[in-house]
Structures are given as structure tokens and as C-alpha cells.
Amino acid sequence: MNEKDFIEIDIEEIEPIELSDWEKINIEKSVLRSSSTKKYVFKKWKWVSIVAMLTFIFTSSSIWLPVVANRVPIVQQLLNNNDNPQLQVFSDNASIINQIDESNGTSIELAEAFFDGTIVSVSYEMKHEQSIDEPPLFWKGDLEVNGNKLDVLSHQIVKKNEATWIGMFTARISDKVMDEKVNVQWRPQDFIGMENTTLVEGAWDFQLELTPTRAYSRKVNIPFGNDQYQLFYNQITEGKYITTLYFEGNLDWETEFLMVDIKDNLGNVYENVGTTTIKSGSGRVNGYFEVFIPDSTIRTLIITPTIRIVDEKTLERKELVPLPSINISLK
Amino acid sequence: MYSLINQLQKKDEQALREVINKYGGYVKAIVVKVLQPNQTAIEECINDVFLTIWQKSIQFTGDEIDFNKWIGVIAKYKAIDTYRSLQNKPKTVELLSSISNSKDLPERIVEQKVQKEQLFISILNLSKNDQEIFLLKYYLGYSNGEIAEIFGLSKSAVENRLYRGKLKLTEELGGI
């Protein structure tokens, strides 16, 4: 198909494609965010995906799988129509925790947790005394591993009933692979909604020890980009749960974002892959992005980068600069 | 008028949610046809389409069927524009200079700084045939000859429609 073929598309003959609830939420948030004149303050690390550019995203790609739901009491109550196999890994490897703590009439049960050598992931259920209509997406308080505070990378929550929400969050422990047990402390205080309103007040405390599954890490030097954007991958970490590709290069952290479209040698397409970057110098960034590799026979990732240039104030897109695809071999 | 559109024009966020719910799959289908398999561009474009709908719905006039077509045309041409940008083709949006060359337009319109987005939406208020001709000409930069070939028209017929459409656009833009 070429451009003229597209012009001849008869829009009255188009059959709609199903849009997931998640996609709908992201569109809505992106529209409202773009329309807003509010200035959003990013943390030092900036996680961005094509949807996160315009909305404050609160989850990575879906992680629940109905096949394993029966074996995972809390997870089984979550999304039951998503076939993302990442949950199978979570289910197969997660430790059952079942710690319950109550504060101010609200109980939280930390159900299961999993550590793949670089990433920790925790599922929980929160029961409140009254209904909570707005997603309690954020919390005050700390998540610590071995005494180091972590930022949550992704957080998914689902409403079970009027007063109960179920969630799972993931945090990166280290850029390096860890092969020893870690001590995790999660001490949430006050859950907050998208509009920065406190939805649930309280203070909870969980402590657990997690043993990692085996992960691999290797330094690489794989350039990509073009004359203007000279970047390279410098490390690849492969765990059961997440494969992480680290990169660095010359990008303006404020206005130029690396986006990636990823396929593999089996034809799988990885959707909603966000990149996280940190400014490492004038016009330079370090960053990484993560994908779940669903099949151990997958040998190659085909990564097509695009630089998205945005308006510094509104974050609205000004230009997309496609860069050449590059193949990355896995272990 | 269709109450959902009324609510959308009042910037009711619930109406936005319903519009996304009702038309999201339609928009996605159109955008995917053009931009597949570039997932990044698809998501970007869908967001852009709904942002345009949200910001410009106040300028929509018509019923539910018209609204469906209005959305479809936005999706189709936004997707083609994105496709073009990904092909590194120049974005040719010279409507302003073209208008300014027209003897039929008052100076005050020539002097008006009109944004591409506004022009895009204004073009959508033309009749369906003229609308597509204008989008091809001024949004995508096709020559009169190319447009004539696409629509199976003579070049003079295309020029005639462009002329008549410009007069209508003059009225539209004169009110800005």
C-alpha cells in the first residue's frame, strides 16, 4: 500500500477494531493532559512511552493471565480477558507472602512477590471501609530494598468492588544483576488519586525477603541512530521477568525522546514499550527500556527507534524522526 | 443536535469518555490501515485524532452520521499526514500563501495568522468531495493534476472546485 492507496480508503466501509479499556483510558488522559496548561514536573528519571508522553501513565503493558488466575487467589480476581504471558512467569516464580496489615480501618494484604535479579514485583489487595471511586494510584511512604529507596516503575490497579482495589507494582532494584536474597520493605502511607486527592489515609508496613531467579547481564557497544542522533546500547540484562536494554547518546532530555517499536525474530510485536532516561550531561542522556520476552527460543529483537521532538512546555509533538532499525541478539 | 456532541462541545469529560468509547475502535481501524505496523505512530496518531476532536468539536455542525464521517476524515488524514512524515516527505501546507495569492480574498484574511489545525478543521466544513480535494491539495500538497487523477476528474474541474471551495473557506476563515 502506498499513500494513494490510503487516500482511496473509504471511511464508510471501515469496520472498527476493538479498543482495550487500557487504550481508552490512555487516549482520554492524553487528550486531557494535552489540553491542560498545567506544568507537570517529572522526577529526575523520566519514563516515557508513546502514551506516557501525553498522560501520566500508571502501568506498563498488561500483566495478567486468566490461565494462572485460578492458582493465584488475588490475581484471579484481576483482569480476566488479557492473555499477556508475563503473568505466567509471575505466577510460576512468585513467593506467596499473604501478609496483612490494617490501618485506619483499611486492610492491605500483600499477596505475592517476585524478584528476577533486577526487578521486584508485588501484588496486593486493599480493602477500605467505604467505596473508592477513583483509582488510588499513588502512595506516600517508601519502598525499600536492602535499605535503598526505590521508585515504582509501573503500577496496575483494578477495582474489585466498591471498597476493594487490587494492584500490582514493579520496581527496579538494580542495573546490575543480583544473585543474593534481598530484604524488601513496603511502607505505604495514604493512597492518592490522579487529581492528587488523598483517597485512603493510613500507614502500613510490610517486610519480606525474596530470593532472585537467575538473570544475565552483559556489556555491549552497539551503535544506532543517524548523523544527528548518535546513540548506542551499552548493556543488556536478561531476567525471567524483564529484559532491559540500556542506551546512551546525544539527546536533549527536555525535548527529545527516544521511542522504540520492537519486534522479534518470531514475529512478536512488543507494544507500549516505554523508555526511561536521565540527563547525563549537556545534550546527553542515559536510559533504558524493558521488554518481557515471552519465549526462550526468541533470539533476536528488531528495534526501530524514533526520536520524538516535543514542545518543551506543552510536550506536544513537533516532529518524529525515524531512525534505522537494528537487530539485538539475545543470549 | 446529537446530545453527545453538545456535551462534548461543552468540554464535558464524560462526553469525551463516551466519544472515545464509541468511536475509538473506528478511529483505530482507520489509523491502523495506514500506519501498520508502526505501533508508536499508531498510538500517537490516535491520541492526536481525539485531541483534535476534543479541541475542535465546537466547530462541528451536523448530526450523528455527519459526526461519524467528520471523525473518520480526521482520522484518515491525520494518519496519512503521519505516514508522510515518517516517509520523510515534506509537509506541504501552503494554504495560507495560496489564499493570499487569491484576488478574491480580503486583505484582513490574508493578514490573519491561521494555524494549520484551524485550516484542517475549516476544510472539514466543506462538502465531502470538496473536502477531500482540499485536504489533498493543502494538507498533503498534491498537485491539481494528481488530484484529478485520483478522483477521475479533469484538471479544470479540480481547479473549479478549489476555486469554489476557497470562496467558502474565505467565509469560514473570515469569522476567525
Short mmCIF file of C-alpha atoms in Angstrom, two decimals:
data_model
loop_
_atom_site.label_atom_id
_atom_site.label_comp_id
_atom_site.label_asym_id
_atom_site.label_seq_id
_atom_site.Cartn_x
_atom_site.Cartn_y
_atom_site.Cartn_z
CA MET A 1 0.00 0.00 0.00
CA ASN A 2 1.22 3.47 -0.72
CA GLU A 3 -0.06 6.92 0.04
CA LYS A 4 -2.50 7.00 -2.84
CA ASP A 5 -3.99 3.71 -1.69
CA PHE A 6 -4.56 5.25 1.71
CA ILE A 7 -6.29 8.22 0.15
CA GLU A 8 -8.69 5.82 -1.50
CA ILE A 9 -9.70 4.25 1.81
CA ASP A 10 -13.46 4.55 2.13
CA ILE A 11 -14.04 5.51 5.74
CA GLU A 12 -17.68 4.48 5.50
CA GLU A 13 -16.62 0.89 4.88
CA ILE A 14 -14.26 0.64 7.84
CA GLU A 15 -15.00 -1.99 10.48
CA PRO A 16 -13.99 -0.88 13.99
CA ILE A 17 -11.18 -2.64 15.79
CA GLU A 18 -11.68 -3.42 19.44
CA LEU A 19 -10.02 -0.93 21.75
CA SER A 20 -8.98 -2.17 25.18
CA ASP A 21 -10.07 -0.33 28.31
CA TRP A 22 -6.45 0.48 28.86
CA GLU A 23 -6.13 2.09 25.44
CA LYS A 24 -9.27 4.11 26.05
CA ILE A 25 -8.00 5.38 29.37
CA ASN A 26 -4.73 6.40 27.81
CA ILE A 27 -6.40 8.28 25.00
CA GLU A 28 -8.59 10.13 27.45
CA LYS A 29 -5.70 11.02 29.69
CA SER A 30 -3.56 12.10 26.78
CA VAL A 31 -6.28 14.38 25.46
CA LEU A 32 -6.95 15.95 28.83
CA ARG A 33 -3.30 16.31 29.58
CA SER A 34 -2.61 17.97 26.23
CA SER A 35 -5.50 20.32 26.75
CA SER A 36 -4.30 21.29 30.17
CA THR A 37 -1.99 24.20 30.73
CA LYS A 38 -0.65 22.60 33.88
CA LYS A 39 3.08 22.15 34.01
CA TYR A 40 3.92 18.64 35.02
CA VAL A 41 7.08 18.13 36.98
CA PHE A 42 8.96 14.98 36.21
CA LYS A 43 11.23 13.27 38.59
CA LYS A 44 14.87 13.10 37.79
CA TRP A 45 14.24 9.88 35.94
CA LYS A 46 11.69 10.20 33.21
CA TRP A 47 9.73 7.24 31.98
CA VAL A 48 8.05 7.87 28.74
CA SER A 49 6.17 5.91 26.17
CA ILE A 50 4.03 6.98 23.34
CA VAL A 51 1.08 7.02 25.67
CA ALA A 52 3.01 8.35 28.61
CA MET A 53 4.11 11.35 26.63
CA LEU A 54 0.72 12.86 26.99
CA THR A 55 -0.59 11.16 30.06
CA PHE A 56 0.90 10.18 33.35
CA ILE A 57 0.90 6.50 32.81
CA PHE A 58 0.46 4.26 35.80
CA THR A 59 1.19 0.87 34.40
CA SER A 60 3.29 -0.94 31.90
CA SER A 61 1.76 -3.32 29.43
CA SER A 62 -0.76 -5.68 30.95
CA ILE A 63 0.49 -8.46 33.03
CA TRP A 64 -2.47 -10.64 33.95
CA LEU A 65 -3.29 -14.00 32.51
CA PRO A 66 -6.50 -15.92 33.15
CA VAL A 67 -4.82 -19.30 32.81
CA VAL A 68 -2.94 -18.80 36.03
CA ALA A 69 -5.68 -16.90 37.77
CA ASN A 70 -7.03 -19.99 39.48
CA ARG A 71 -3.70 -20.56 41.14
CA VAL A 72 -3.23 -17.04 42.29
CA PRO A 73 -6.08 -16.03 44.57
CA ILE A 74 -5.65 -12.31 44.25
CA VAL A 75 -4.59 -12.25 40.67
CA GLN A 76 -7.54 -14.36 39.61
CA GLN A 77 -9.80 -11.52 40.56
CA LEU A 78 -7.97 -9.18 38.28
CA LEU A 79 -8.39 -8.68 34.58
CA ASN A 80 -9.70 -11.89 33.11
CA ASN A 81 -9.50 -11.13 29.45
CA ASN A 82 -5.87 -10.45 28.93
CA ASP A 83 -3.54 -13.10 27.61
CA ASN A 84 -0.21 -11.48 28.38
CA PRO A 85 2.03 -14.40 29.38
CA GLN A 86 4.16 -12.30 31.70
CA LEU A 87 1.79 -13.20 34.49
CA GLN A 88 2.65 -16.85 33.98
CA VAL A 89 6.21 -16.00 34.92
CA PHE A 90 4.98 -14.10 37.91
CA SER A 91 2.77 -16.98 38.95
CA ASP A 92 5.43 -19.64 38.42
CA ASN A 93 8.11 -17.80 40.31
CA ALA A 94 6.42 -15.55 42.85
CA SER A 95 6.62 -16.30 46.55
CA ILE A 96 3.32 -16.42 48.40
CA ILE A 97 3.50 -13.79 51.10
CA ASN A 98 -0.02 -13.23 52.41
CA GLN A 99 0.93 -10.57 54.92
CA ILE A 100 -1.97 -8.44 56.13
CA ASP A 101 -1.67 -5.08 57.83
CA GLU A 102 -4.51 -2.81 58.88
CA SER A 103 -4.50 0.90 59.46
CA ASN A 104 -7.30 3.37 60.00
CA GLY A 105 -9.87 0.75 59.06
CA THR A 106 -8.23 -0.18 55.78
CA SER A 107 -6.54 -3.53 55.38
CA ILE A 108 -3.89 -4.32 52.81
CA GLU A 109 -2.90 -7.87 52.01
CA LEU A 110 0.45 -8.25 50.33
CA ALA A 111 -0.24 -11.40 48.36
CA GLU A 112 2.73 -12.45 46.27
CA ALA A 113 6.12 -11.10 45.33
CA PHE A 114 8.76 -11.94 42.77
CA PHE A 115 12.38 -10.90 42.26
CA ASP A 116 14.07 -11.73 38.95
CA GLY A 117 17.52 -10.42 39.80
CA THR A 118 16.85 -6.84 38.79
CA ILE A 119 13.12 -6.27 39.18
CA VAL A 120 10.81 -6.83 42.13
CA SER A 121 7.09 -7.19 41.59
CA VAL A 122 4.40 -7.30 44.28
CA SER A 123 0.65 -7.96 44.17
CA TYR A 124 -1.73 -6.76 46.86
CA GLU A 125 -5.36 -6.21 47.76
CA MET A 126 -6.65 -3.16 49.62
CA LYS A 127 -10.00 -3.21 51.44
CA HIS A 128 -11.37 0.12 52.54
CA GLU A 129 -14.36 0.83 54.77
CA GLN A 130 -16.05 2.96 52.17
CA SER A 131 -16.22 2.98 48.43
CA ILE A 132 -13.25 4.36 46.50
CA ASP A 133 -14.42 5.56 43.14
CA GLU A 134 -11.16 6.92 41.84
CA PRO A 135 -8.13 4.67 41.28
CA PRO A 136 -5.75 5.01 44.25
CA LEU A 137 -2.73 5.05 42.01
CA PHE A 138 -0.03 6.54 44.15
CA TRP A 139 1.05 6.31 47.72
CA LYS A 140 3.21 8.29 50.04
CA GLY A 141 5.78 6.38 52.03
CA ASP A 142 8.63 4.21 50.98
CA LEU A 143 9.52 1.12 49.07
CA GLU A 144 12.99 0.00 50.08
CA VAL A 145 15.24 -2.88 49.15
CA ASN A 146 18.24 -3.51 51.35
CA GLY A 147 17.71 -0.04 52.78
CA ASN A 148 17.72 1.73 49.42
CA LYS A 149 14.62 3.62 48.38
CA LEU A 150 13.14 2.65 45.03
CA ASP A 151 10.84 4.37 42.59
CA VAL A 152 7.92 2.32 41.35
CA LEU A 153 8.23 1.69 37.61
CA SER A 154 4.73 0.53 36.98
CA HIS A 155 1.58 0.09 38.95
CA GLN A 156 -1.61 -1.53 37.84
CA ILE A 157 -4.76 -1.49 39.86
CA VAL A 158 -8.19 -2.92 39.26
CA LYS A 159 -11.40 -2.26 41.11
CA LYS A 160 -12.73 -5.46 42.63
CA ASN A 161 -15.80 -3.94 44.23
CA GLU A 162 -16.85 -0.60 45.62
CA ALA A 163 -14.41 -0.69 48.51
CA THR A 164 -11.70 -3.06 47.30
CA TRP A 165 -8.90 -2.48 44.84
CA ILE A 166 -6.32 -4.99 43.70
CA GLY A 167 -2.95 -3.97 42.44
CA MET A 168 0.48 -4.98 41.33
CA PHE A 169 3.53 -2.80 41.19
CA THR A 170 7.01 -3.29 39.87
CA ALA A 171 10.25 -1.57 40.81
CA ARG A 172 13.78 -1.80 39.55
CA ILE A 173 16.24 -2.78 42.25
CA SER A 174 19.48 -2.51 40.37
CA ASP A 175 21.01 -2.03 36.96
CA LYS A 176 23.31 -4.88 37.85
CA VAL A 177 22.14 -8.45 38.25
CA MET A 178 21.80 -9.53 41.88
CA ASP A 179 22.10 -13.16 42.86
CA GLU A 180 21.55 -12.87 46.60
CA LYS A 181 18.43 -12.57 48.72
CA VAL A 182 17.09 -9.08 49.21
CA ASN A 183 15.09 -7.53 52.03
CA VAL A 184 12.06 -5.63 50.82
CA GLN A 185 10.20 -3.11 52.94
CA TRP A 186 6.98 -1.56 51.69
CA ARG A 187 5.56 1.12 53.95
CA PRO A 188 2.75 2.88 52.10
CA GLN A 189 1.07 5.88 53.71
CA ASP A 190 -2.05 7.50 52.27
CA PHE A 191 -3.15 6.45 48.80
CA ILE A 192 -3.65 9.25 46.32
CA GLY A 193 -5.63 9.58 43.09
CA MET A 194 -4.83 11.11 39.74
CA GLU A 195 -6.04 14.51 40.84
CA ASN A 196 -3.69 14.47 43.81
CA THR A 197 -6.51 13.96 46.29
CA THR A 198 -5.98 11.63 49.23
CA LEU A 199 -8.35 8.71 48.83
CA VAL A 200 -7.26 6.46 51.69
CA GLU A 201 -5.45 7.54 54.81
CA GLY A 202 -3.31 5.25 56.90
CA ALA A 203 0.13 3.76 57.36
CA TRP A 204 1.01 0.15 56.63
CA ASP A 205 4.21 -1.79 56.97
CA PHE A 206 5.37 -4.93 55.19
CA GLN A 207 8.73 -6.65 55.29
CA LEU A 208 9.75 -9.65 53.28
CA GLU A 209 12.77 -11.46 51.96
CA LEU A 210 12.99 -12.51 48.34
CA THR A 211 15.33 -14.91 46.56
CA PRO A 212 16.14 -13.99 42.96
CA THR A 213 15.75 -16.17 39.93
CA ARG A 214 18.76 -16.37 37.63
CA ALA A 215 19.48 -13.36 35.44
CA TYR A 216 22.25 -12.46 33.00
CA SER A 217 23.92 -9.19 32.19
CA ARG A 218 26.49 -8.24 29.57
CA LYS A 219 28.17 -5.06 28.42
CA VAL A 220 27.79 -4.28 24.73
CA ASN A 221 28.66 -1.46 22.37
CA ILE A 222 26.03 -1.38 19.64
CA PRO A 223 25.60 1.96 17.90
CA PHE A 224 22.30 3.15 16.47
CA GLY A 225 20.83 6.40 15.20
CA ASN A 226 21.99 8.69 12.45
CA ASP A 227 24.39 11.59 11.95
CA GLN A 228 22.31 13.82 14.15
CA TYR A 229 21.40 11.32 16.84
CA GLN A 230 24.33 9.12 17.77
CA LEU A 231 23.32 6.61 20.38
CA PHE A 232 24.43 3.16 21.41
CA TYR A 233 23.30 0.28 23.53
CA ASN A 234 25.80 -0.33 26.29
CA GLN A 235 24.28 -3.11 28.38
CA ILE A 236 21.70 -5.86 28.13
CA THR A 237 20.24 -7.55 31.18
CA GLU A 238 18.05 -10.62 30.74
CA GLY A 239 15.93 -11.88 33.60
CA LYS A 240 12.92 -14.18 33.69
CA TYR A 241 10.64 -11.25 34.07
CA ILE A 242 12.24 -8.39 32.23
CA THR A 243 14.90 -7.93 29.59
CA THR A 244 16.43 -4.48 29.82
CA LEU A 245 18.37 -2.65 27.16
CA TYR A 246 20.46 0.27 28.34
CA PHE A 247 21.46 3.05 26.00
CA GLU A 248 23.17 6.40 25.99
CA GLY A 249 23.77 9.15 23.49
CA ASN A 250 23.12 12.68 22.42
CA LEU A 251 19.53 13.65 23.07
CA ASP A 252 18.14 16.75 24.65
CA TRP A 253 16.46 15.39 27.76
CA GLU A 254 13.83 18.11 27.80
CA THR A 255 12.61 17.93 24.24
CA GLU A 256 13.87 14.80 22.50
CA PHE A 257 12.63 11.38 23.48
CA LEU A 258 13.62 8.00 22.21
CA MET A 259 10.65 5.84 21.28
CA VAL A 260 11.04 2.24 20.24
CA ASP A 261 8.99 -0.16 18.18
CA ILE A 262 10.12 -3.70 18.87
CA LYS A 263 9.55 -6.99 17.08
CA ASP A 264 11.39 -10.28 17.43
CA ASN A 265 12.57 -12.99 15.07
CA LEU A 266 9.36 -14.95 15.63
CA GLY A 267 7.23 -12.01 14.58
CA ASN A 268 6.00 -11.00 18.03
CA VAL A 269 5.31 -7.30 18.38
CA TYR A 270 6.00 -5.65 21.73
CA GLU A 271 3.55 -2.88 22.43
CA ASN A 272 3.67 0.14 24.70
CA VAL A 273 7.37 -0.10 25.41
CA GLY A 274 8.36 2.99 27.34
CA THR A 275 11.83 4.40 27.74
CA THR A 276 13.29 5.85 30.90
CA THR A 277 16.02 8.45 30.61
CA ILE A 278 18.18 10.56 32.84
CA LYS A 279 20.17 13.60 31.80
CA SER A 280 23.86 12.70 31.92
CA GLY A 281 25.30 15.93 30.54
CA SER A 282 24.52 18.77 28.22
CA GLY A 283 22.55 17.26 25.36
CA ARG A 284 23.21 13.73 26.57
CA VAL A 285 21.11 11.09 28.27
CA ASN A 286 21.42 7.64 29.73
CA GLY A 287 18.37 5.48 29.57
CA TYR A 288 16.85 2.08 29.27
CA PHE A 289 13.73 0.27 28.18
CA GLU A 290 12.29 -3.03 29.22
CA VAL A 291 10.51 -5.82 27.44
CA PHE A 292 9.12 -9.13 28.53
CA ILE A 293 10.43 -11.91 26.31
CA PRO A 294 7.65 -14.49 26.27
CA ASP A 295 9.56 -17.38 24.69
CA SER A 296 13.08 -18.64 25.39
CA THR A 297 13.52 -19.52 21.71
CA ILE A 298 13.42 -15.86 20.76
CA ARG A 299 16.92 -14.99 19.63
CA THR A 300 16.72 -11.53 18.15
CA LEU A 301 14.94 -8.28 18.84
CA ILE A 302 14.40 -5.94 15.90
CA ILE A 303 14.27 -2.46 17.34
CA THR A 304 13.09 0.53 15.34
CA PRO A 305 13.83 3.76 17.17
CA THR A 306 12.07 7.05 16.59
CA ILE A 307 13.03 10.37 18.10
CA ARG A 308 10.03 12.33 19.18
CA ILE A 309 10.71 16.04 19.36
CA VAL A 310 8.26 17.90 21.57
CA ASP A 311 7.47 21.39 22.68
CA GLU A 312 9.23 21.89 25.99
CA LYS A 313 6.25 23.50 27.68
CA THR A 314 3.29 21.58 26.34
CA LEU A 315 5.07 18.32 25.48
CA GLU A 316 3.06 18.27 22.29
CA ARG A 317 4.74 16.61 19.37
CA LYS A 318 6.59 18.81 16.94
CA GLU A 319 8.31 16.18 14.86
CA LEU A 320 9.01 12.48 14.61
CA VAL A 321 12.43 11.45 13.34
CA PRO A 322 12.57 7.78 12.33
CA LEU A 323 15.92 6.07 12.79
CA PRO A 324 17.18 2.87 11.15
CA SER A 325 16.19 -0.45 12.69
CA ILE A 326 18.79 -2.50 14.47
CA ASN A 327 18.92 -6.16 15.47
CA ILE A 328 19.89 -7.13 19.01
CA SER A 329 20.88 -10.72 19.74
CA LEU A 330 19.73 -12.30 22.97
CA LYS A 331 21.64 -14.89 24.93
CA MET B 1 -28.21 18.20 17.66
CA TYR B 2 -26.93 14.88 18.90
CA SER B 3 -26.69 15.37 22.68
CA LEU B 4 -23.30 13.67 22.98
CA ILE B 5 -21.82 16.27 20.62
CA ASN B 6 -23.47 19.03 22.60
CA GLN B 7 -21.86 17.77 25.75
CA LEU B 8 -18.52 17.36 24.02
CA GLN B 9 -18.68 20.93 22.80
CA LYS B 10 -19.21 22.00 26.40
CA LYS B 11 -15.95 20.25 27.25
CA ASP B 12 -17.70 17.62 29.34
CA GLU B 13 -15.08 14.99 30.19
CA GLN B 14 -17.73 12.29 30.49
CA ALA B 15 -18.72 13.06 26.91
CA LEU B 16 -15.09 12.72 25.85
CA ARG B 17 -15.02 9.33 27.53
CA GLU B 18 -18.16 8.27 25.67
CA VAL B 19 -16.82 9.52 22.36
CA ILE B 20 -13.61 7.54 22.87
CA ASN B 21 -15.68 4.53 23.85
CA LYS B 22 -17.99 4.84 20.88
CA TYR B 23 -15.61 5.92 18.14
CA GLY B 24 -12.24 4.70 19.42
CA GLY B 25 -12.40 1.40 17.57
CA TYR B 26 -13.40 3.16 14.35
CA VAL B 27 -10.53 5.62 14.62
CA LYS B 28 -8.09 2.87 15.44
CA ALA B 29 -9.20 0.82 12.44
CA ILE B 30 -8.59 3.73 10.08
CA VAL B 31 -5.25 4.66 11.61
CA VAL B 32 -4.04 1.07 11.66
CA LYS B 33 -4.86 0.69 7.96
CA VAL B 34 -2.45 3.50 7.18
CA LEU B 35 0.27 3.18 9.78
CA GLN B 36 0.50 -0.55 10.47
CA PRO B 37 2.81 -1.92 11.85
CA ASN B 38 4.31 1.21 13.40
CA GLN B 39 2.78 0.93 16.85
CA THR B 40 4.35 4.15 18.07
CA ALA B 41 2.92 6.15 15.22
CA ILE B 42 -0.48 4.45 15.56
CA GLU B 43 -0.84 5.36 19.21
CA GLU B 44 0.47 8.84 18.63
CA CYS B 45 -1.92 9.41 15.79
CA ILE B 46 -4.98 8.07 17.65
CA ASN B 47 -4.21 10.43 20.51
CA ASP B 48 -3.81 13.26 18.06
CA VAL B 49 -7.14 12.49 16.40
CA PHE B 50 -9.04 12.59 19.67
CA LEU B 51 -7.22 15.71 20.76
CA THR B 52 -8.44 17.39 17.57
CA ILE B 53 -11.96 16.12 18.16
CA TRP B 54 -11.89 17.42 21.73
CA GLN B 55 -10.47 20.81 20.84
CA LYS B 56 -12.41 21.42 17.65
CA SER B 57 -15.79 19.83 18.25
CA ILE B 58 -17.24 23.29 18.81
CA GLN B 59 -16.85 23.86 15.09
CA PHE B 60 -18.73 20.76 14.12
CA THR B 61 -22.24 21.20 12.78
CA GLY B 62 -24.38 18.26 11.80
CA ASP B 63 -26.00 15.11 13.07
CA GLU B 64 -24.67 11.83 14.39
CA ILE B 65 -23.97 10.43 10.93
CA ASP B 66 -22.10 13.57 9.97
CA PHE B 67 -20.15 13.35 13.21
CA ASN B 68 -19.07 9.82 12.39
CA LYS B 69 -17.82 10.96 8.99
CA TRP B 70 -16.17 14.01 10.50
CA ILE B 71 -14.20 11.80 12.84
CA GLY B 72 -13.38 9.37 10.06
CA VAL B 73 -11.94 12.08 7.83
CA ILE B 74 -9.88 13.48 10.68
CA ALA B 75 -8.51 10.02 11.43
CA LYS B 76 -7.77 9.25 7.77
CA TYR B 77 -5.92 12.45 7.00
CA LYS B 78 -4.10 12.66 10.31
CA ALA B 79 -2.89 9.13 9.66
CA ILE B 80 -1.79 9.93 6.12
CA ASP B 81 -0.03 13.06 7.37
CA THR B 82 1.79 10.96 9.96
CA TYR B 83 2.63 8.34 7.33
CA ARG B 84 4.06 11.05 5.17
CA SER B 85 6.15 12.49 7.98
CA LEU B 86 7.54 9.03 8.63
CA GLN B 87 8.48 8.74 4.97
CA ASN B 88 10.40 12.00 5.36
CA LYS B 89 8.24 13.63 2.74
CA PRO B 90 7.90 17.37 3.08
CA LYS B 91 4.77 18.59 4.74
CA THR B 92 3.22 20.89 2.22
CA VAL B 93 0.71 23.11 3.85
CA GLU B 94 0.62 26.22 1.77
CA LEU B 95 -2.99 27.12 2.10
CA LEU B 96 -2.21 30.49 3.61
CA SER B 97 0.11 31.56 0.86
CA SER B 98 -2.30 30.15 -1.66
CA ILE B 99 -5.14 32.10 -0.16
CA SER B 100 -3.03 35.19 -0.01
CA ASN B 101 -2.47 34.88 -3.75
CA SER B 102 -6.17 34.83 -4.40
CA LYS B 103 -7.65 38.07 -5.62
CA ASP B 104 -10.97 37.08 -4.11
CA LEU B 105 -9.85 37.25 -0.53
CA PRO B 106 -9.96 40.35 1.57
CA GLU B 107 -6.71 41.66 2.94
CA ARG B 108 -7.78 41.16 6.52
CA ILE B 109 -7.91 37.42 5.93
CA VAL B 110 -4.57 37.38 4.22
CA GLU B 111 -3.12 39.10 7.22
CA GLN B 112 -4.76 36.72 9.64
CA LYS B 113 -2.37 34.22 11.11
CA VAL B 114 -4.24 30.99 10.72
CA GLN B 115 -2.91 27.76 12.11
CA LYS B 116 -2.71 24.54 10.19
CA GLU B 117 -5.08 22.85 12.57
CA GLN B 118 -7.69 25.52 12.12
CA LEU B 119 -7.44 25.20 8.38
CA PHE B 120 -7.77 21.47 8.63
CA ILE B 121 -10.97 21.78 10.60
CA SER B 122 -12.30 24.51 8.37
CA ILE B 123 -11.75 22.30 5.36
CA LEU B 124 -13.88 19.65 7.04
CA ASN B 125 -16.82 22.01 6.83
CA LEU B 126 -16.75 21.87 3.04
CA SER B 127 -18.89 19.37 1.15
CA LYS B 128 -17.48 15.86 1.13
CA ASN B 129 -15.99 15.97 -2.37
CA ASP B 130 -14.51 19.42 -1.98
CA GLN B 131 -13.27 18.47 1.46
CA GLU B 132 -11.10 15.64 0.17
CA ILE B 133 -9.81 17.71 -2.72
CA PHE B 134 -8.82 20.48 -0.33
CA LEU B 135 -7.17 18.11 2.11
CA LEU B 136 -5.17 16.58 -0.71
CA LYS B 137 -4.24 19.96 -2.08
CA TYR B 138 -3.46 21.90 1.06
CA TYR B 139 -2.95 19.35 3.79
CA LEU B 140 -0.98 16.82 1.79
CA GLY B 141 0.34 19.03 -1.01
CA TYR B 142 -0.89 17.16 -4.08
CA SER B 143 -0.86 18.93 -7.42
CA ASN B 144 -4.09 19.63 -9.27
CA GLY B 145 -3.10 17.04 -11.85
CA GLU B 146 -2.56 14.37 -9.22
CA ILE B 147 -5.88 15.15 -7.57
CA ALA B 148 -7.62 14.99 -10.92
CA GLU B 149 -6.12 11.55 -11.49
CA ILE B 150 -7.19 10.27 -8.06
CA PHE B 151 -10.78 11.41 -8.43
CA GLY B 152 -11.11 10.72 -12.15
CA LEU B 153 -11.79 14.36 -12.85
CA SER B 154 -10.40 16.79 -15.38
CA LYS B 155 -7.79 19.18 -14.11
CA SER B 156 -10.07 22.11 -14.82
CA ALA B 157 -12.83 20.51 -12.74
CA VAL B 158 -10.45 20.23 -9.82
CA GLU B 159 -9.42 23.86 -10.25
CA ASN B 160 -13.05 24.87 -10.40
CA ARG B 161 -13.84 23.07 -7.16
CA LEU B 162 -10.80 24.52 -5.48
CA TYR B 163 -11.93 27.96 -6.57
CA ARG B 164 -15.45 27.47 -5.20
CA GLY B 165 -14.14 25.90 -2.05
CA LYS B 166 -11.83 28.80 -1.45
CA LEU B 167 -14.76 31.17 -1.55
CA LYS B 168 -16.48 29.12 1.11
CA LEU B 169 -13.31 28.91 3.16
CA THR B 170 -13.00 32.67 2.90
CA GLU B 171 -16.28 32.97 4.73
CA GLU B 172 -15.17 30.41 7.30
CA LEU B 173 -11.84 31.98 7.98
CA GLY B 174 -13.21 35.49 7.87
CA GLY B 175 -15.01 34.78 11.08
CA ILE B 176 -11.91 33.83 12.97
#
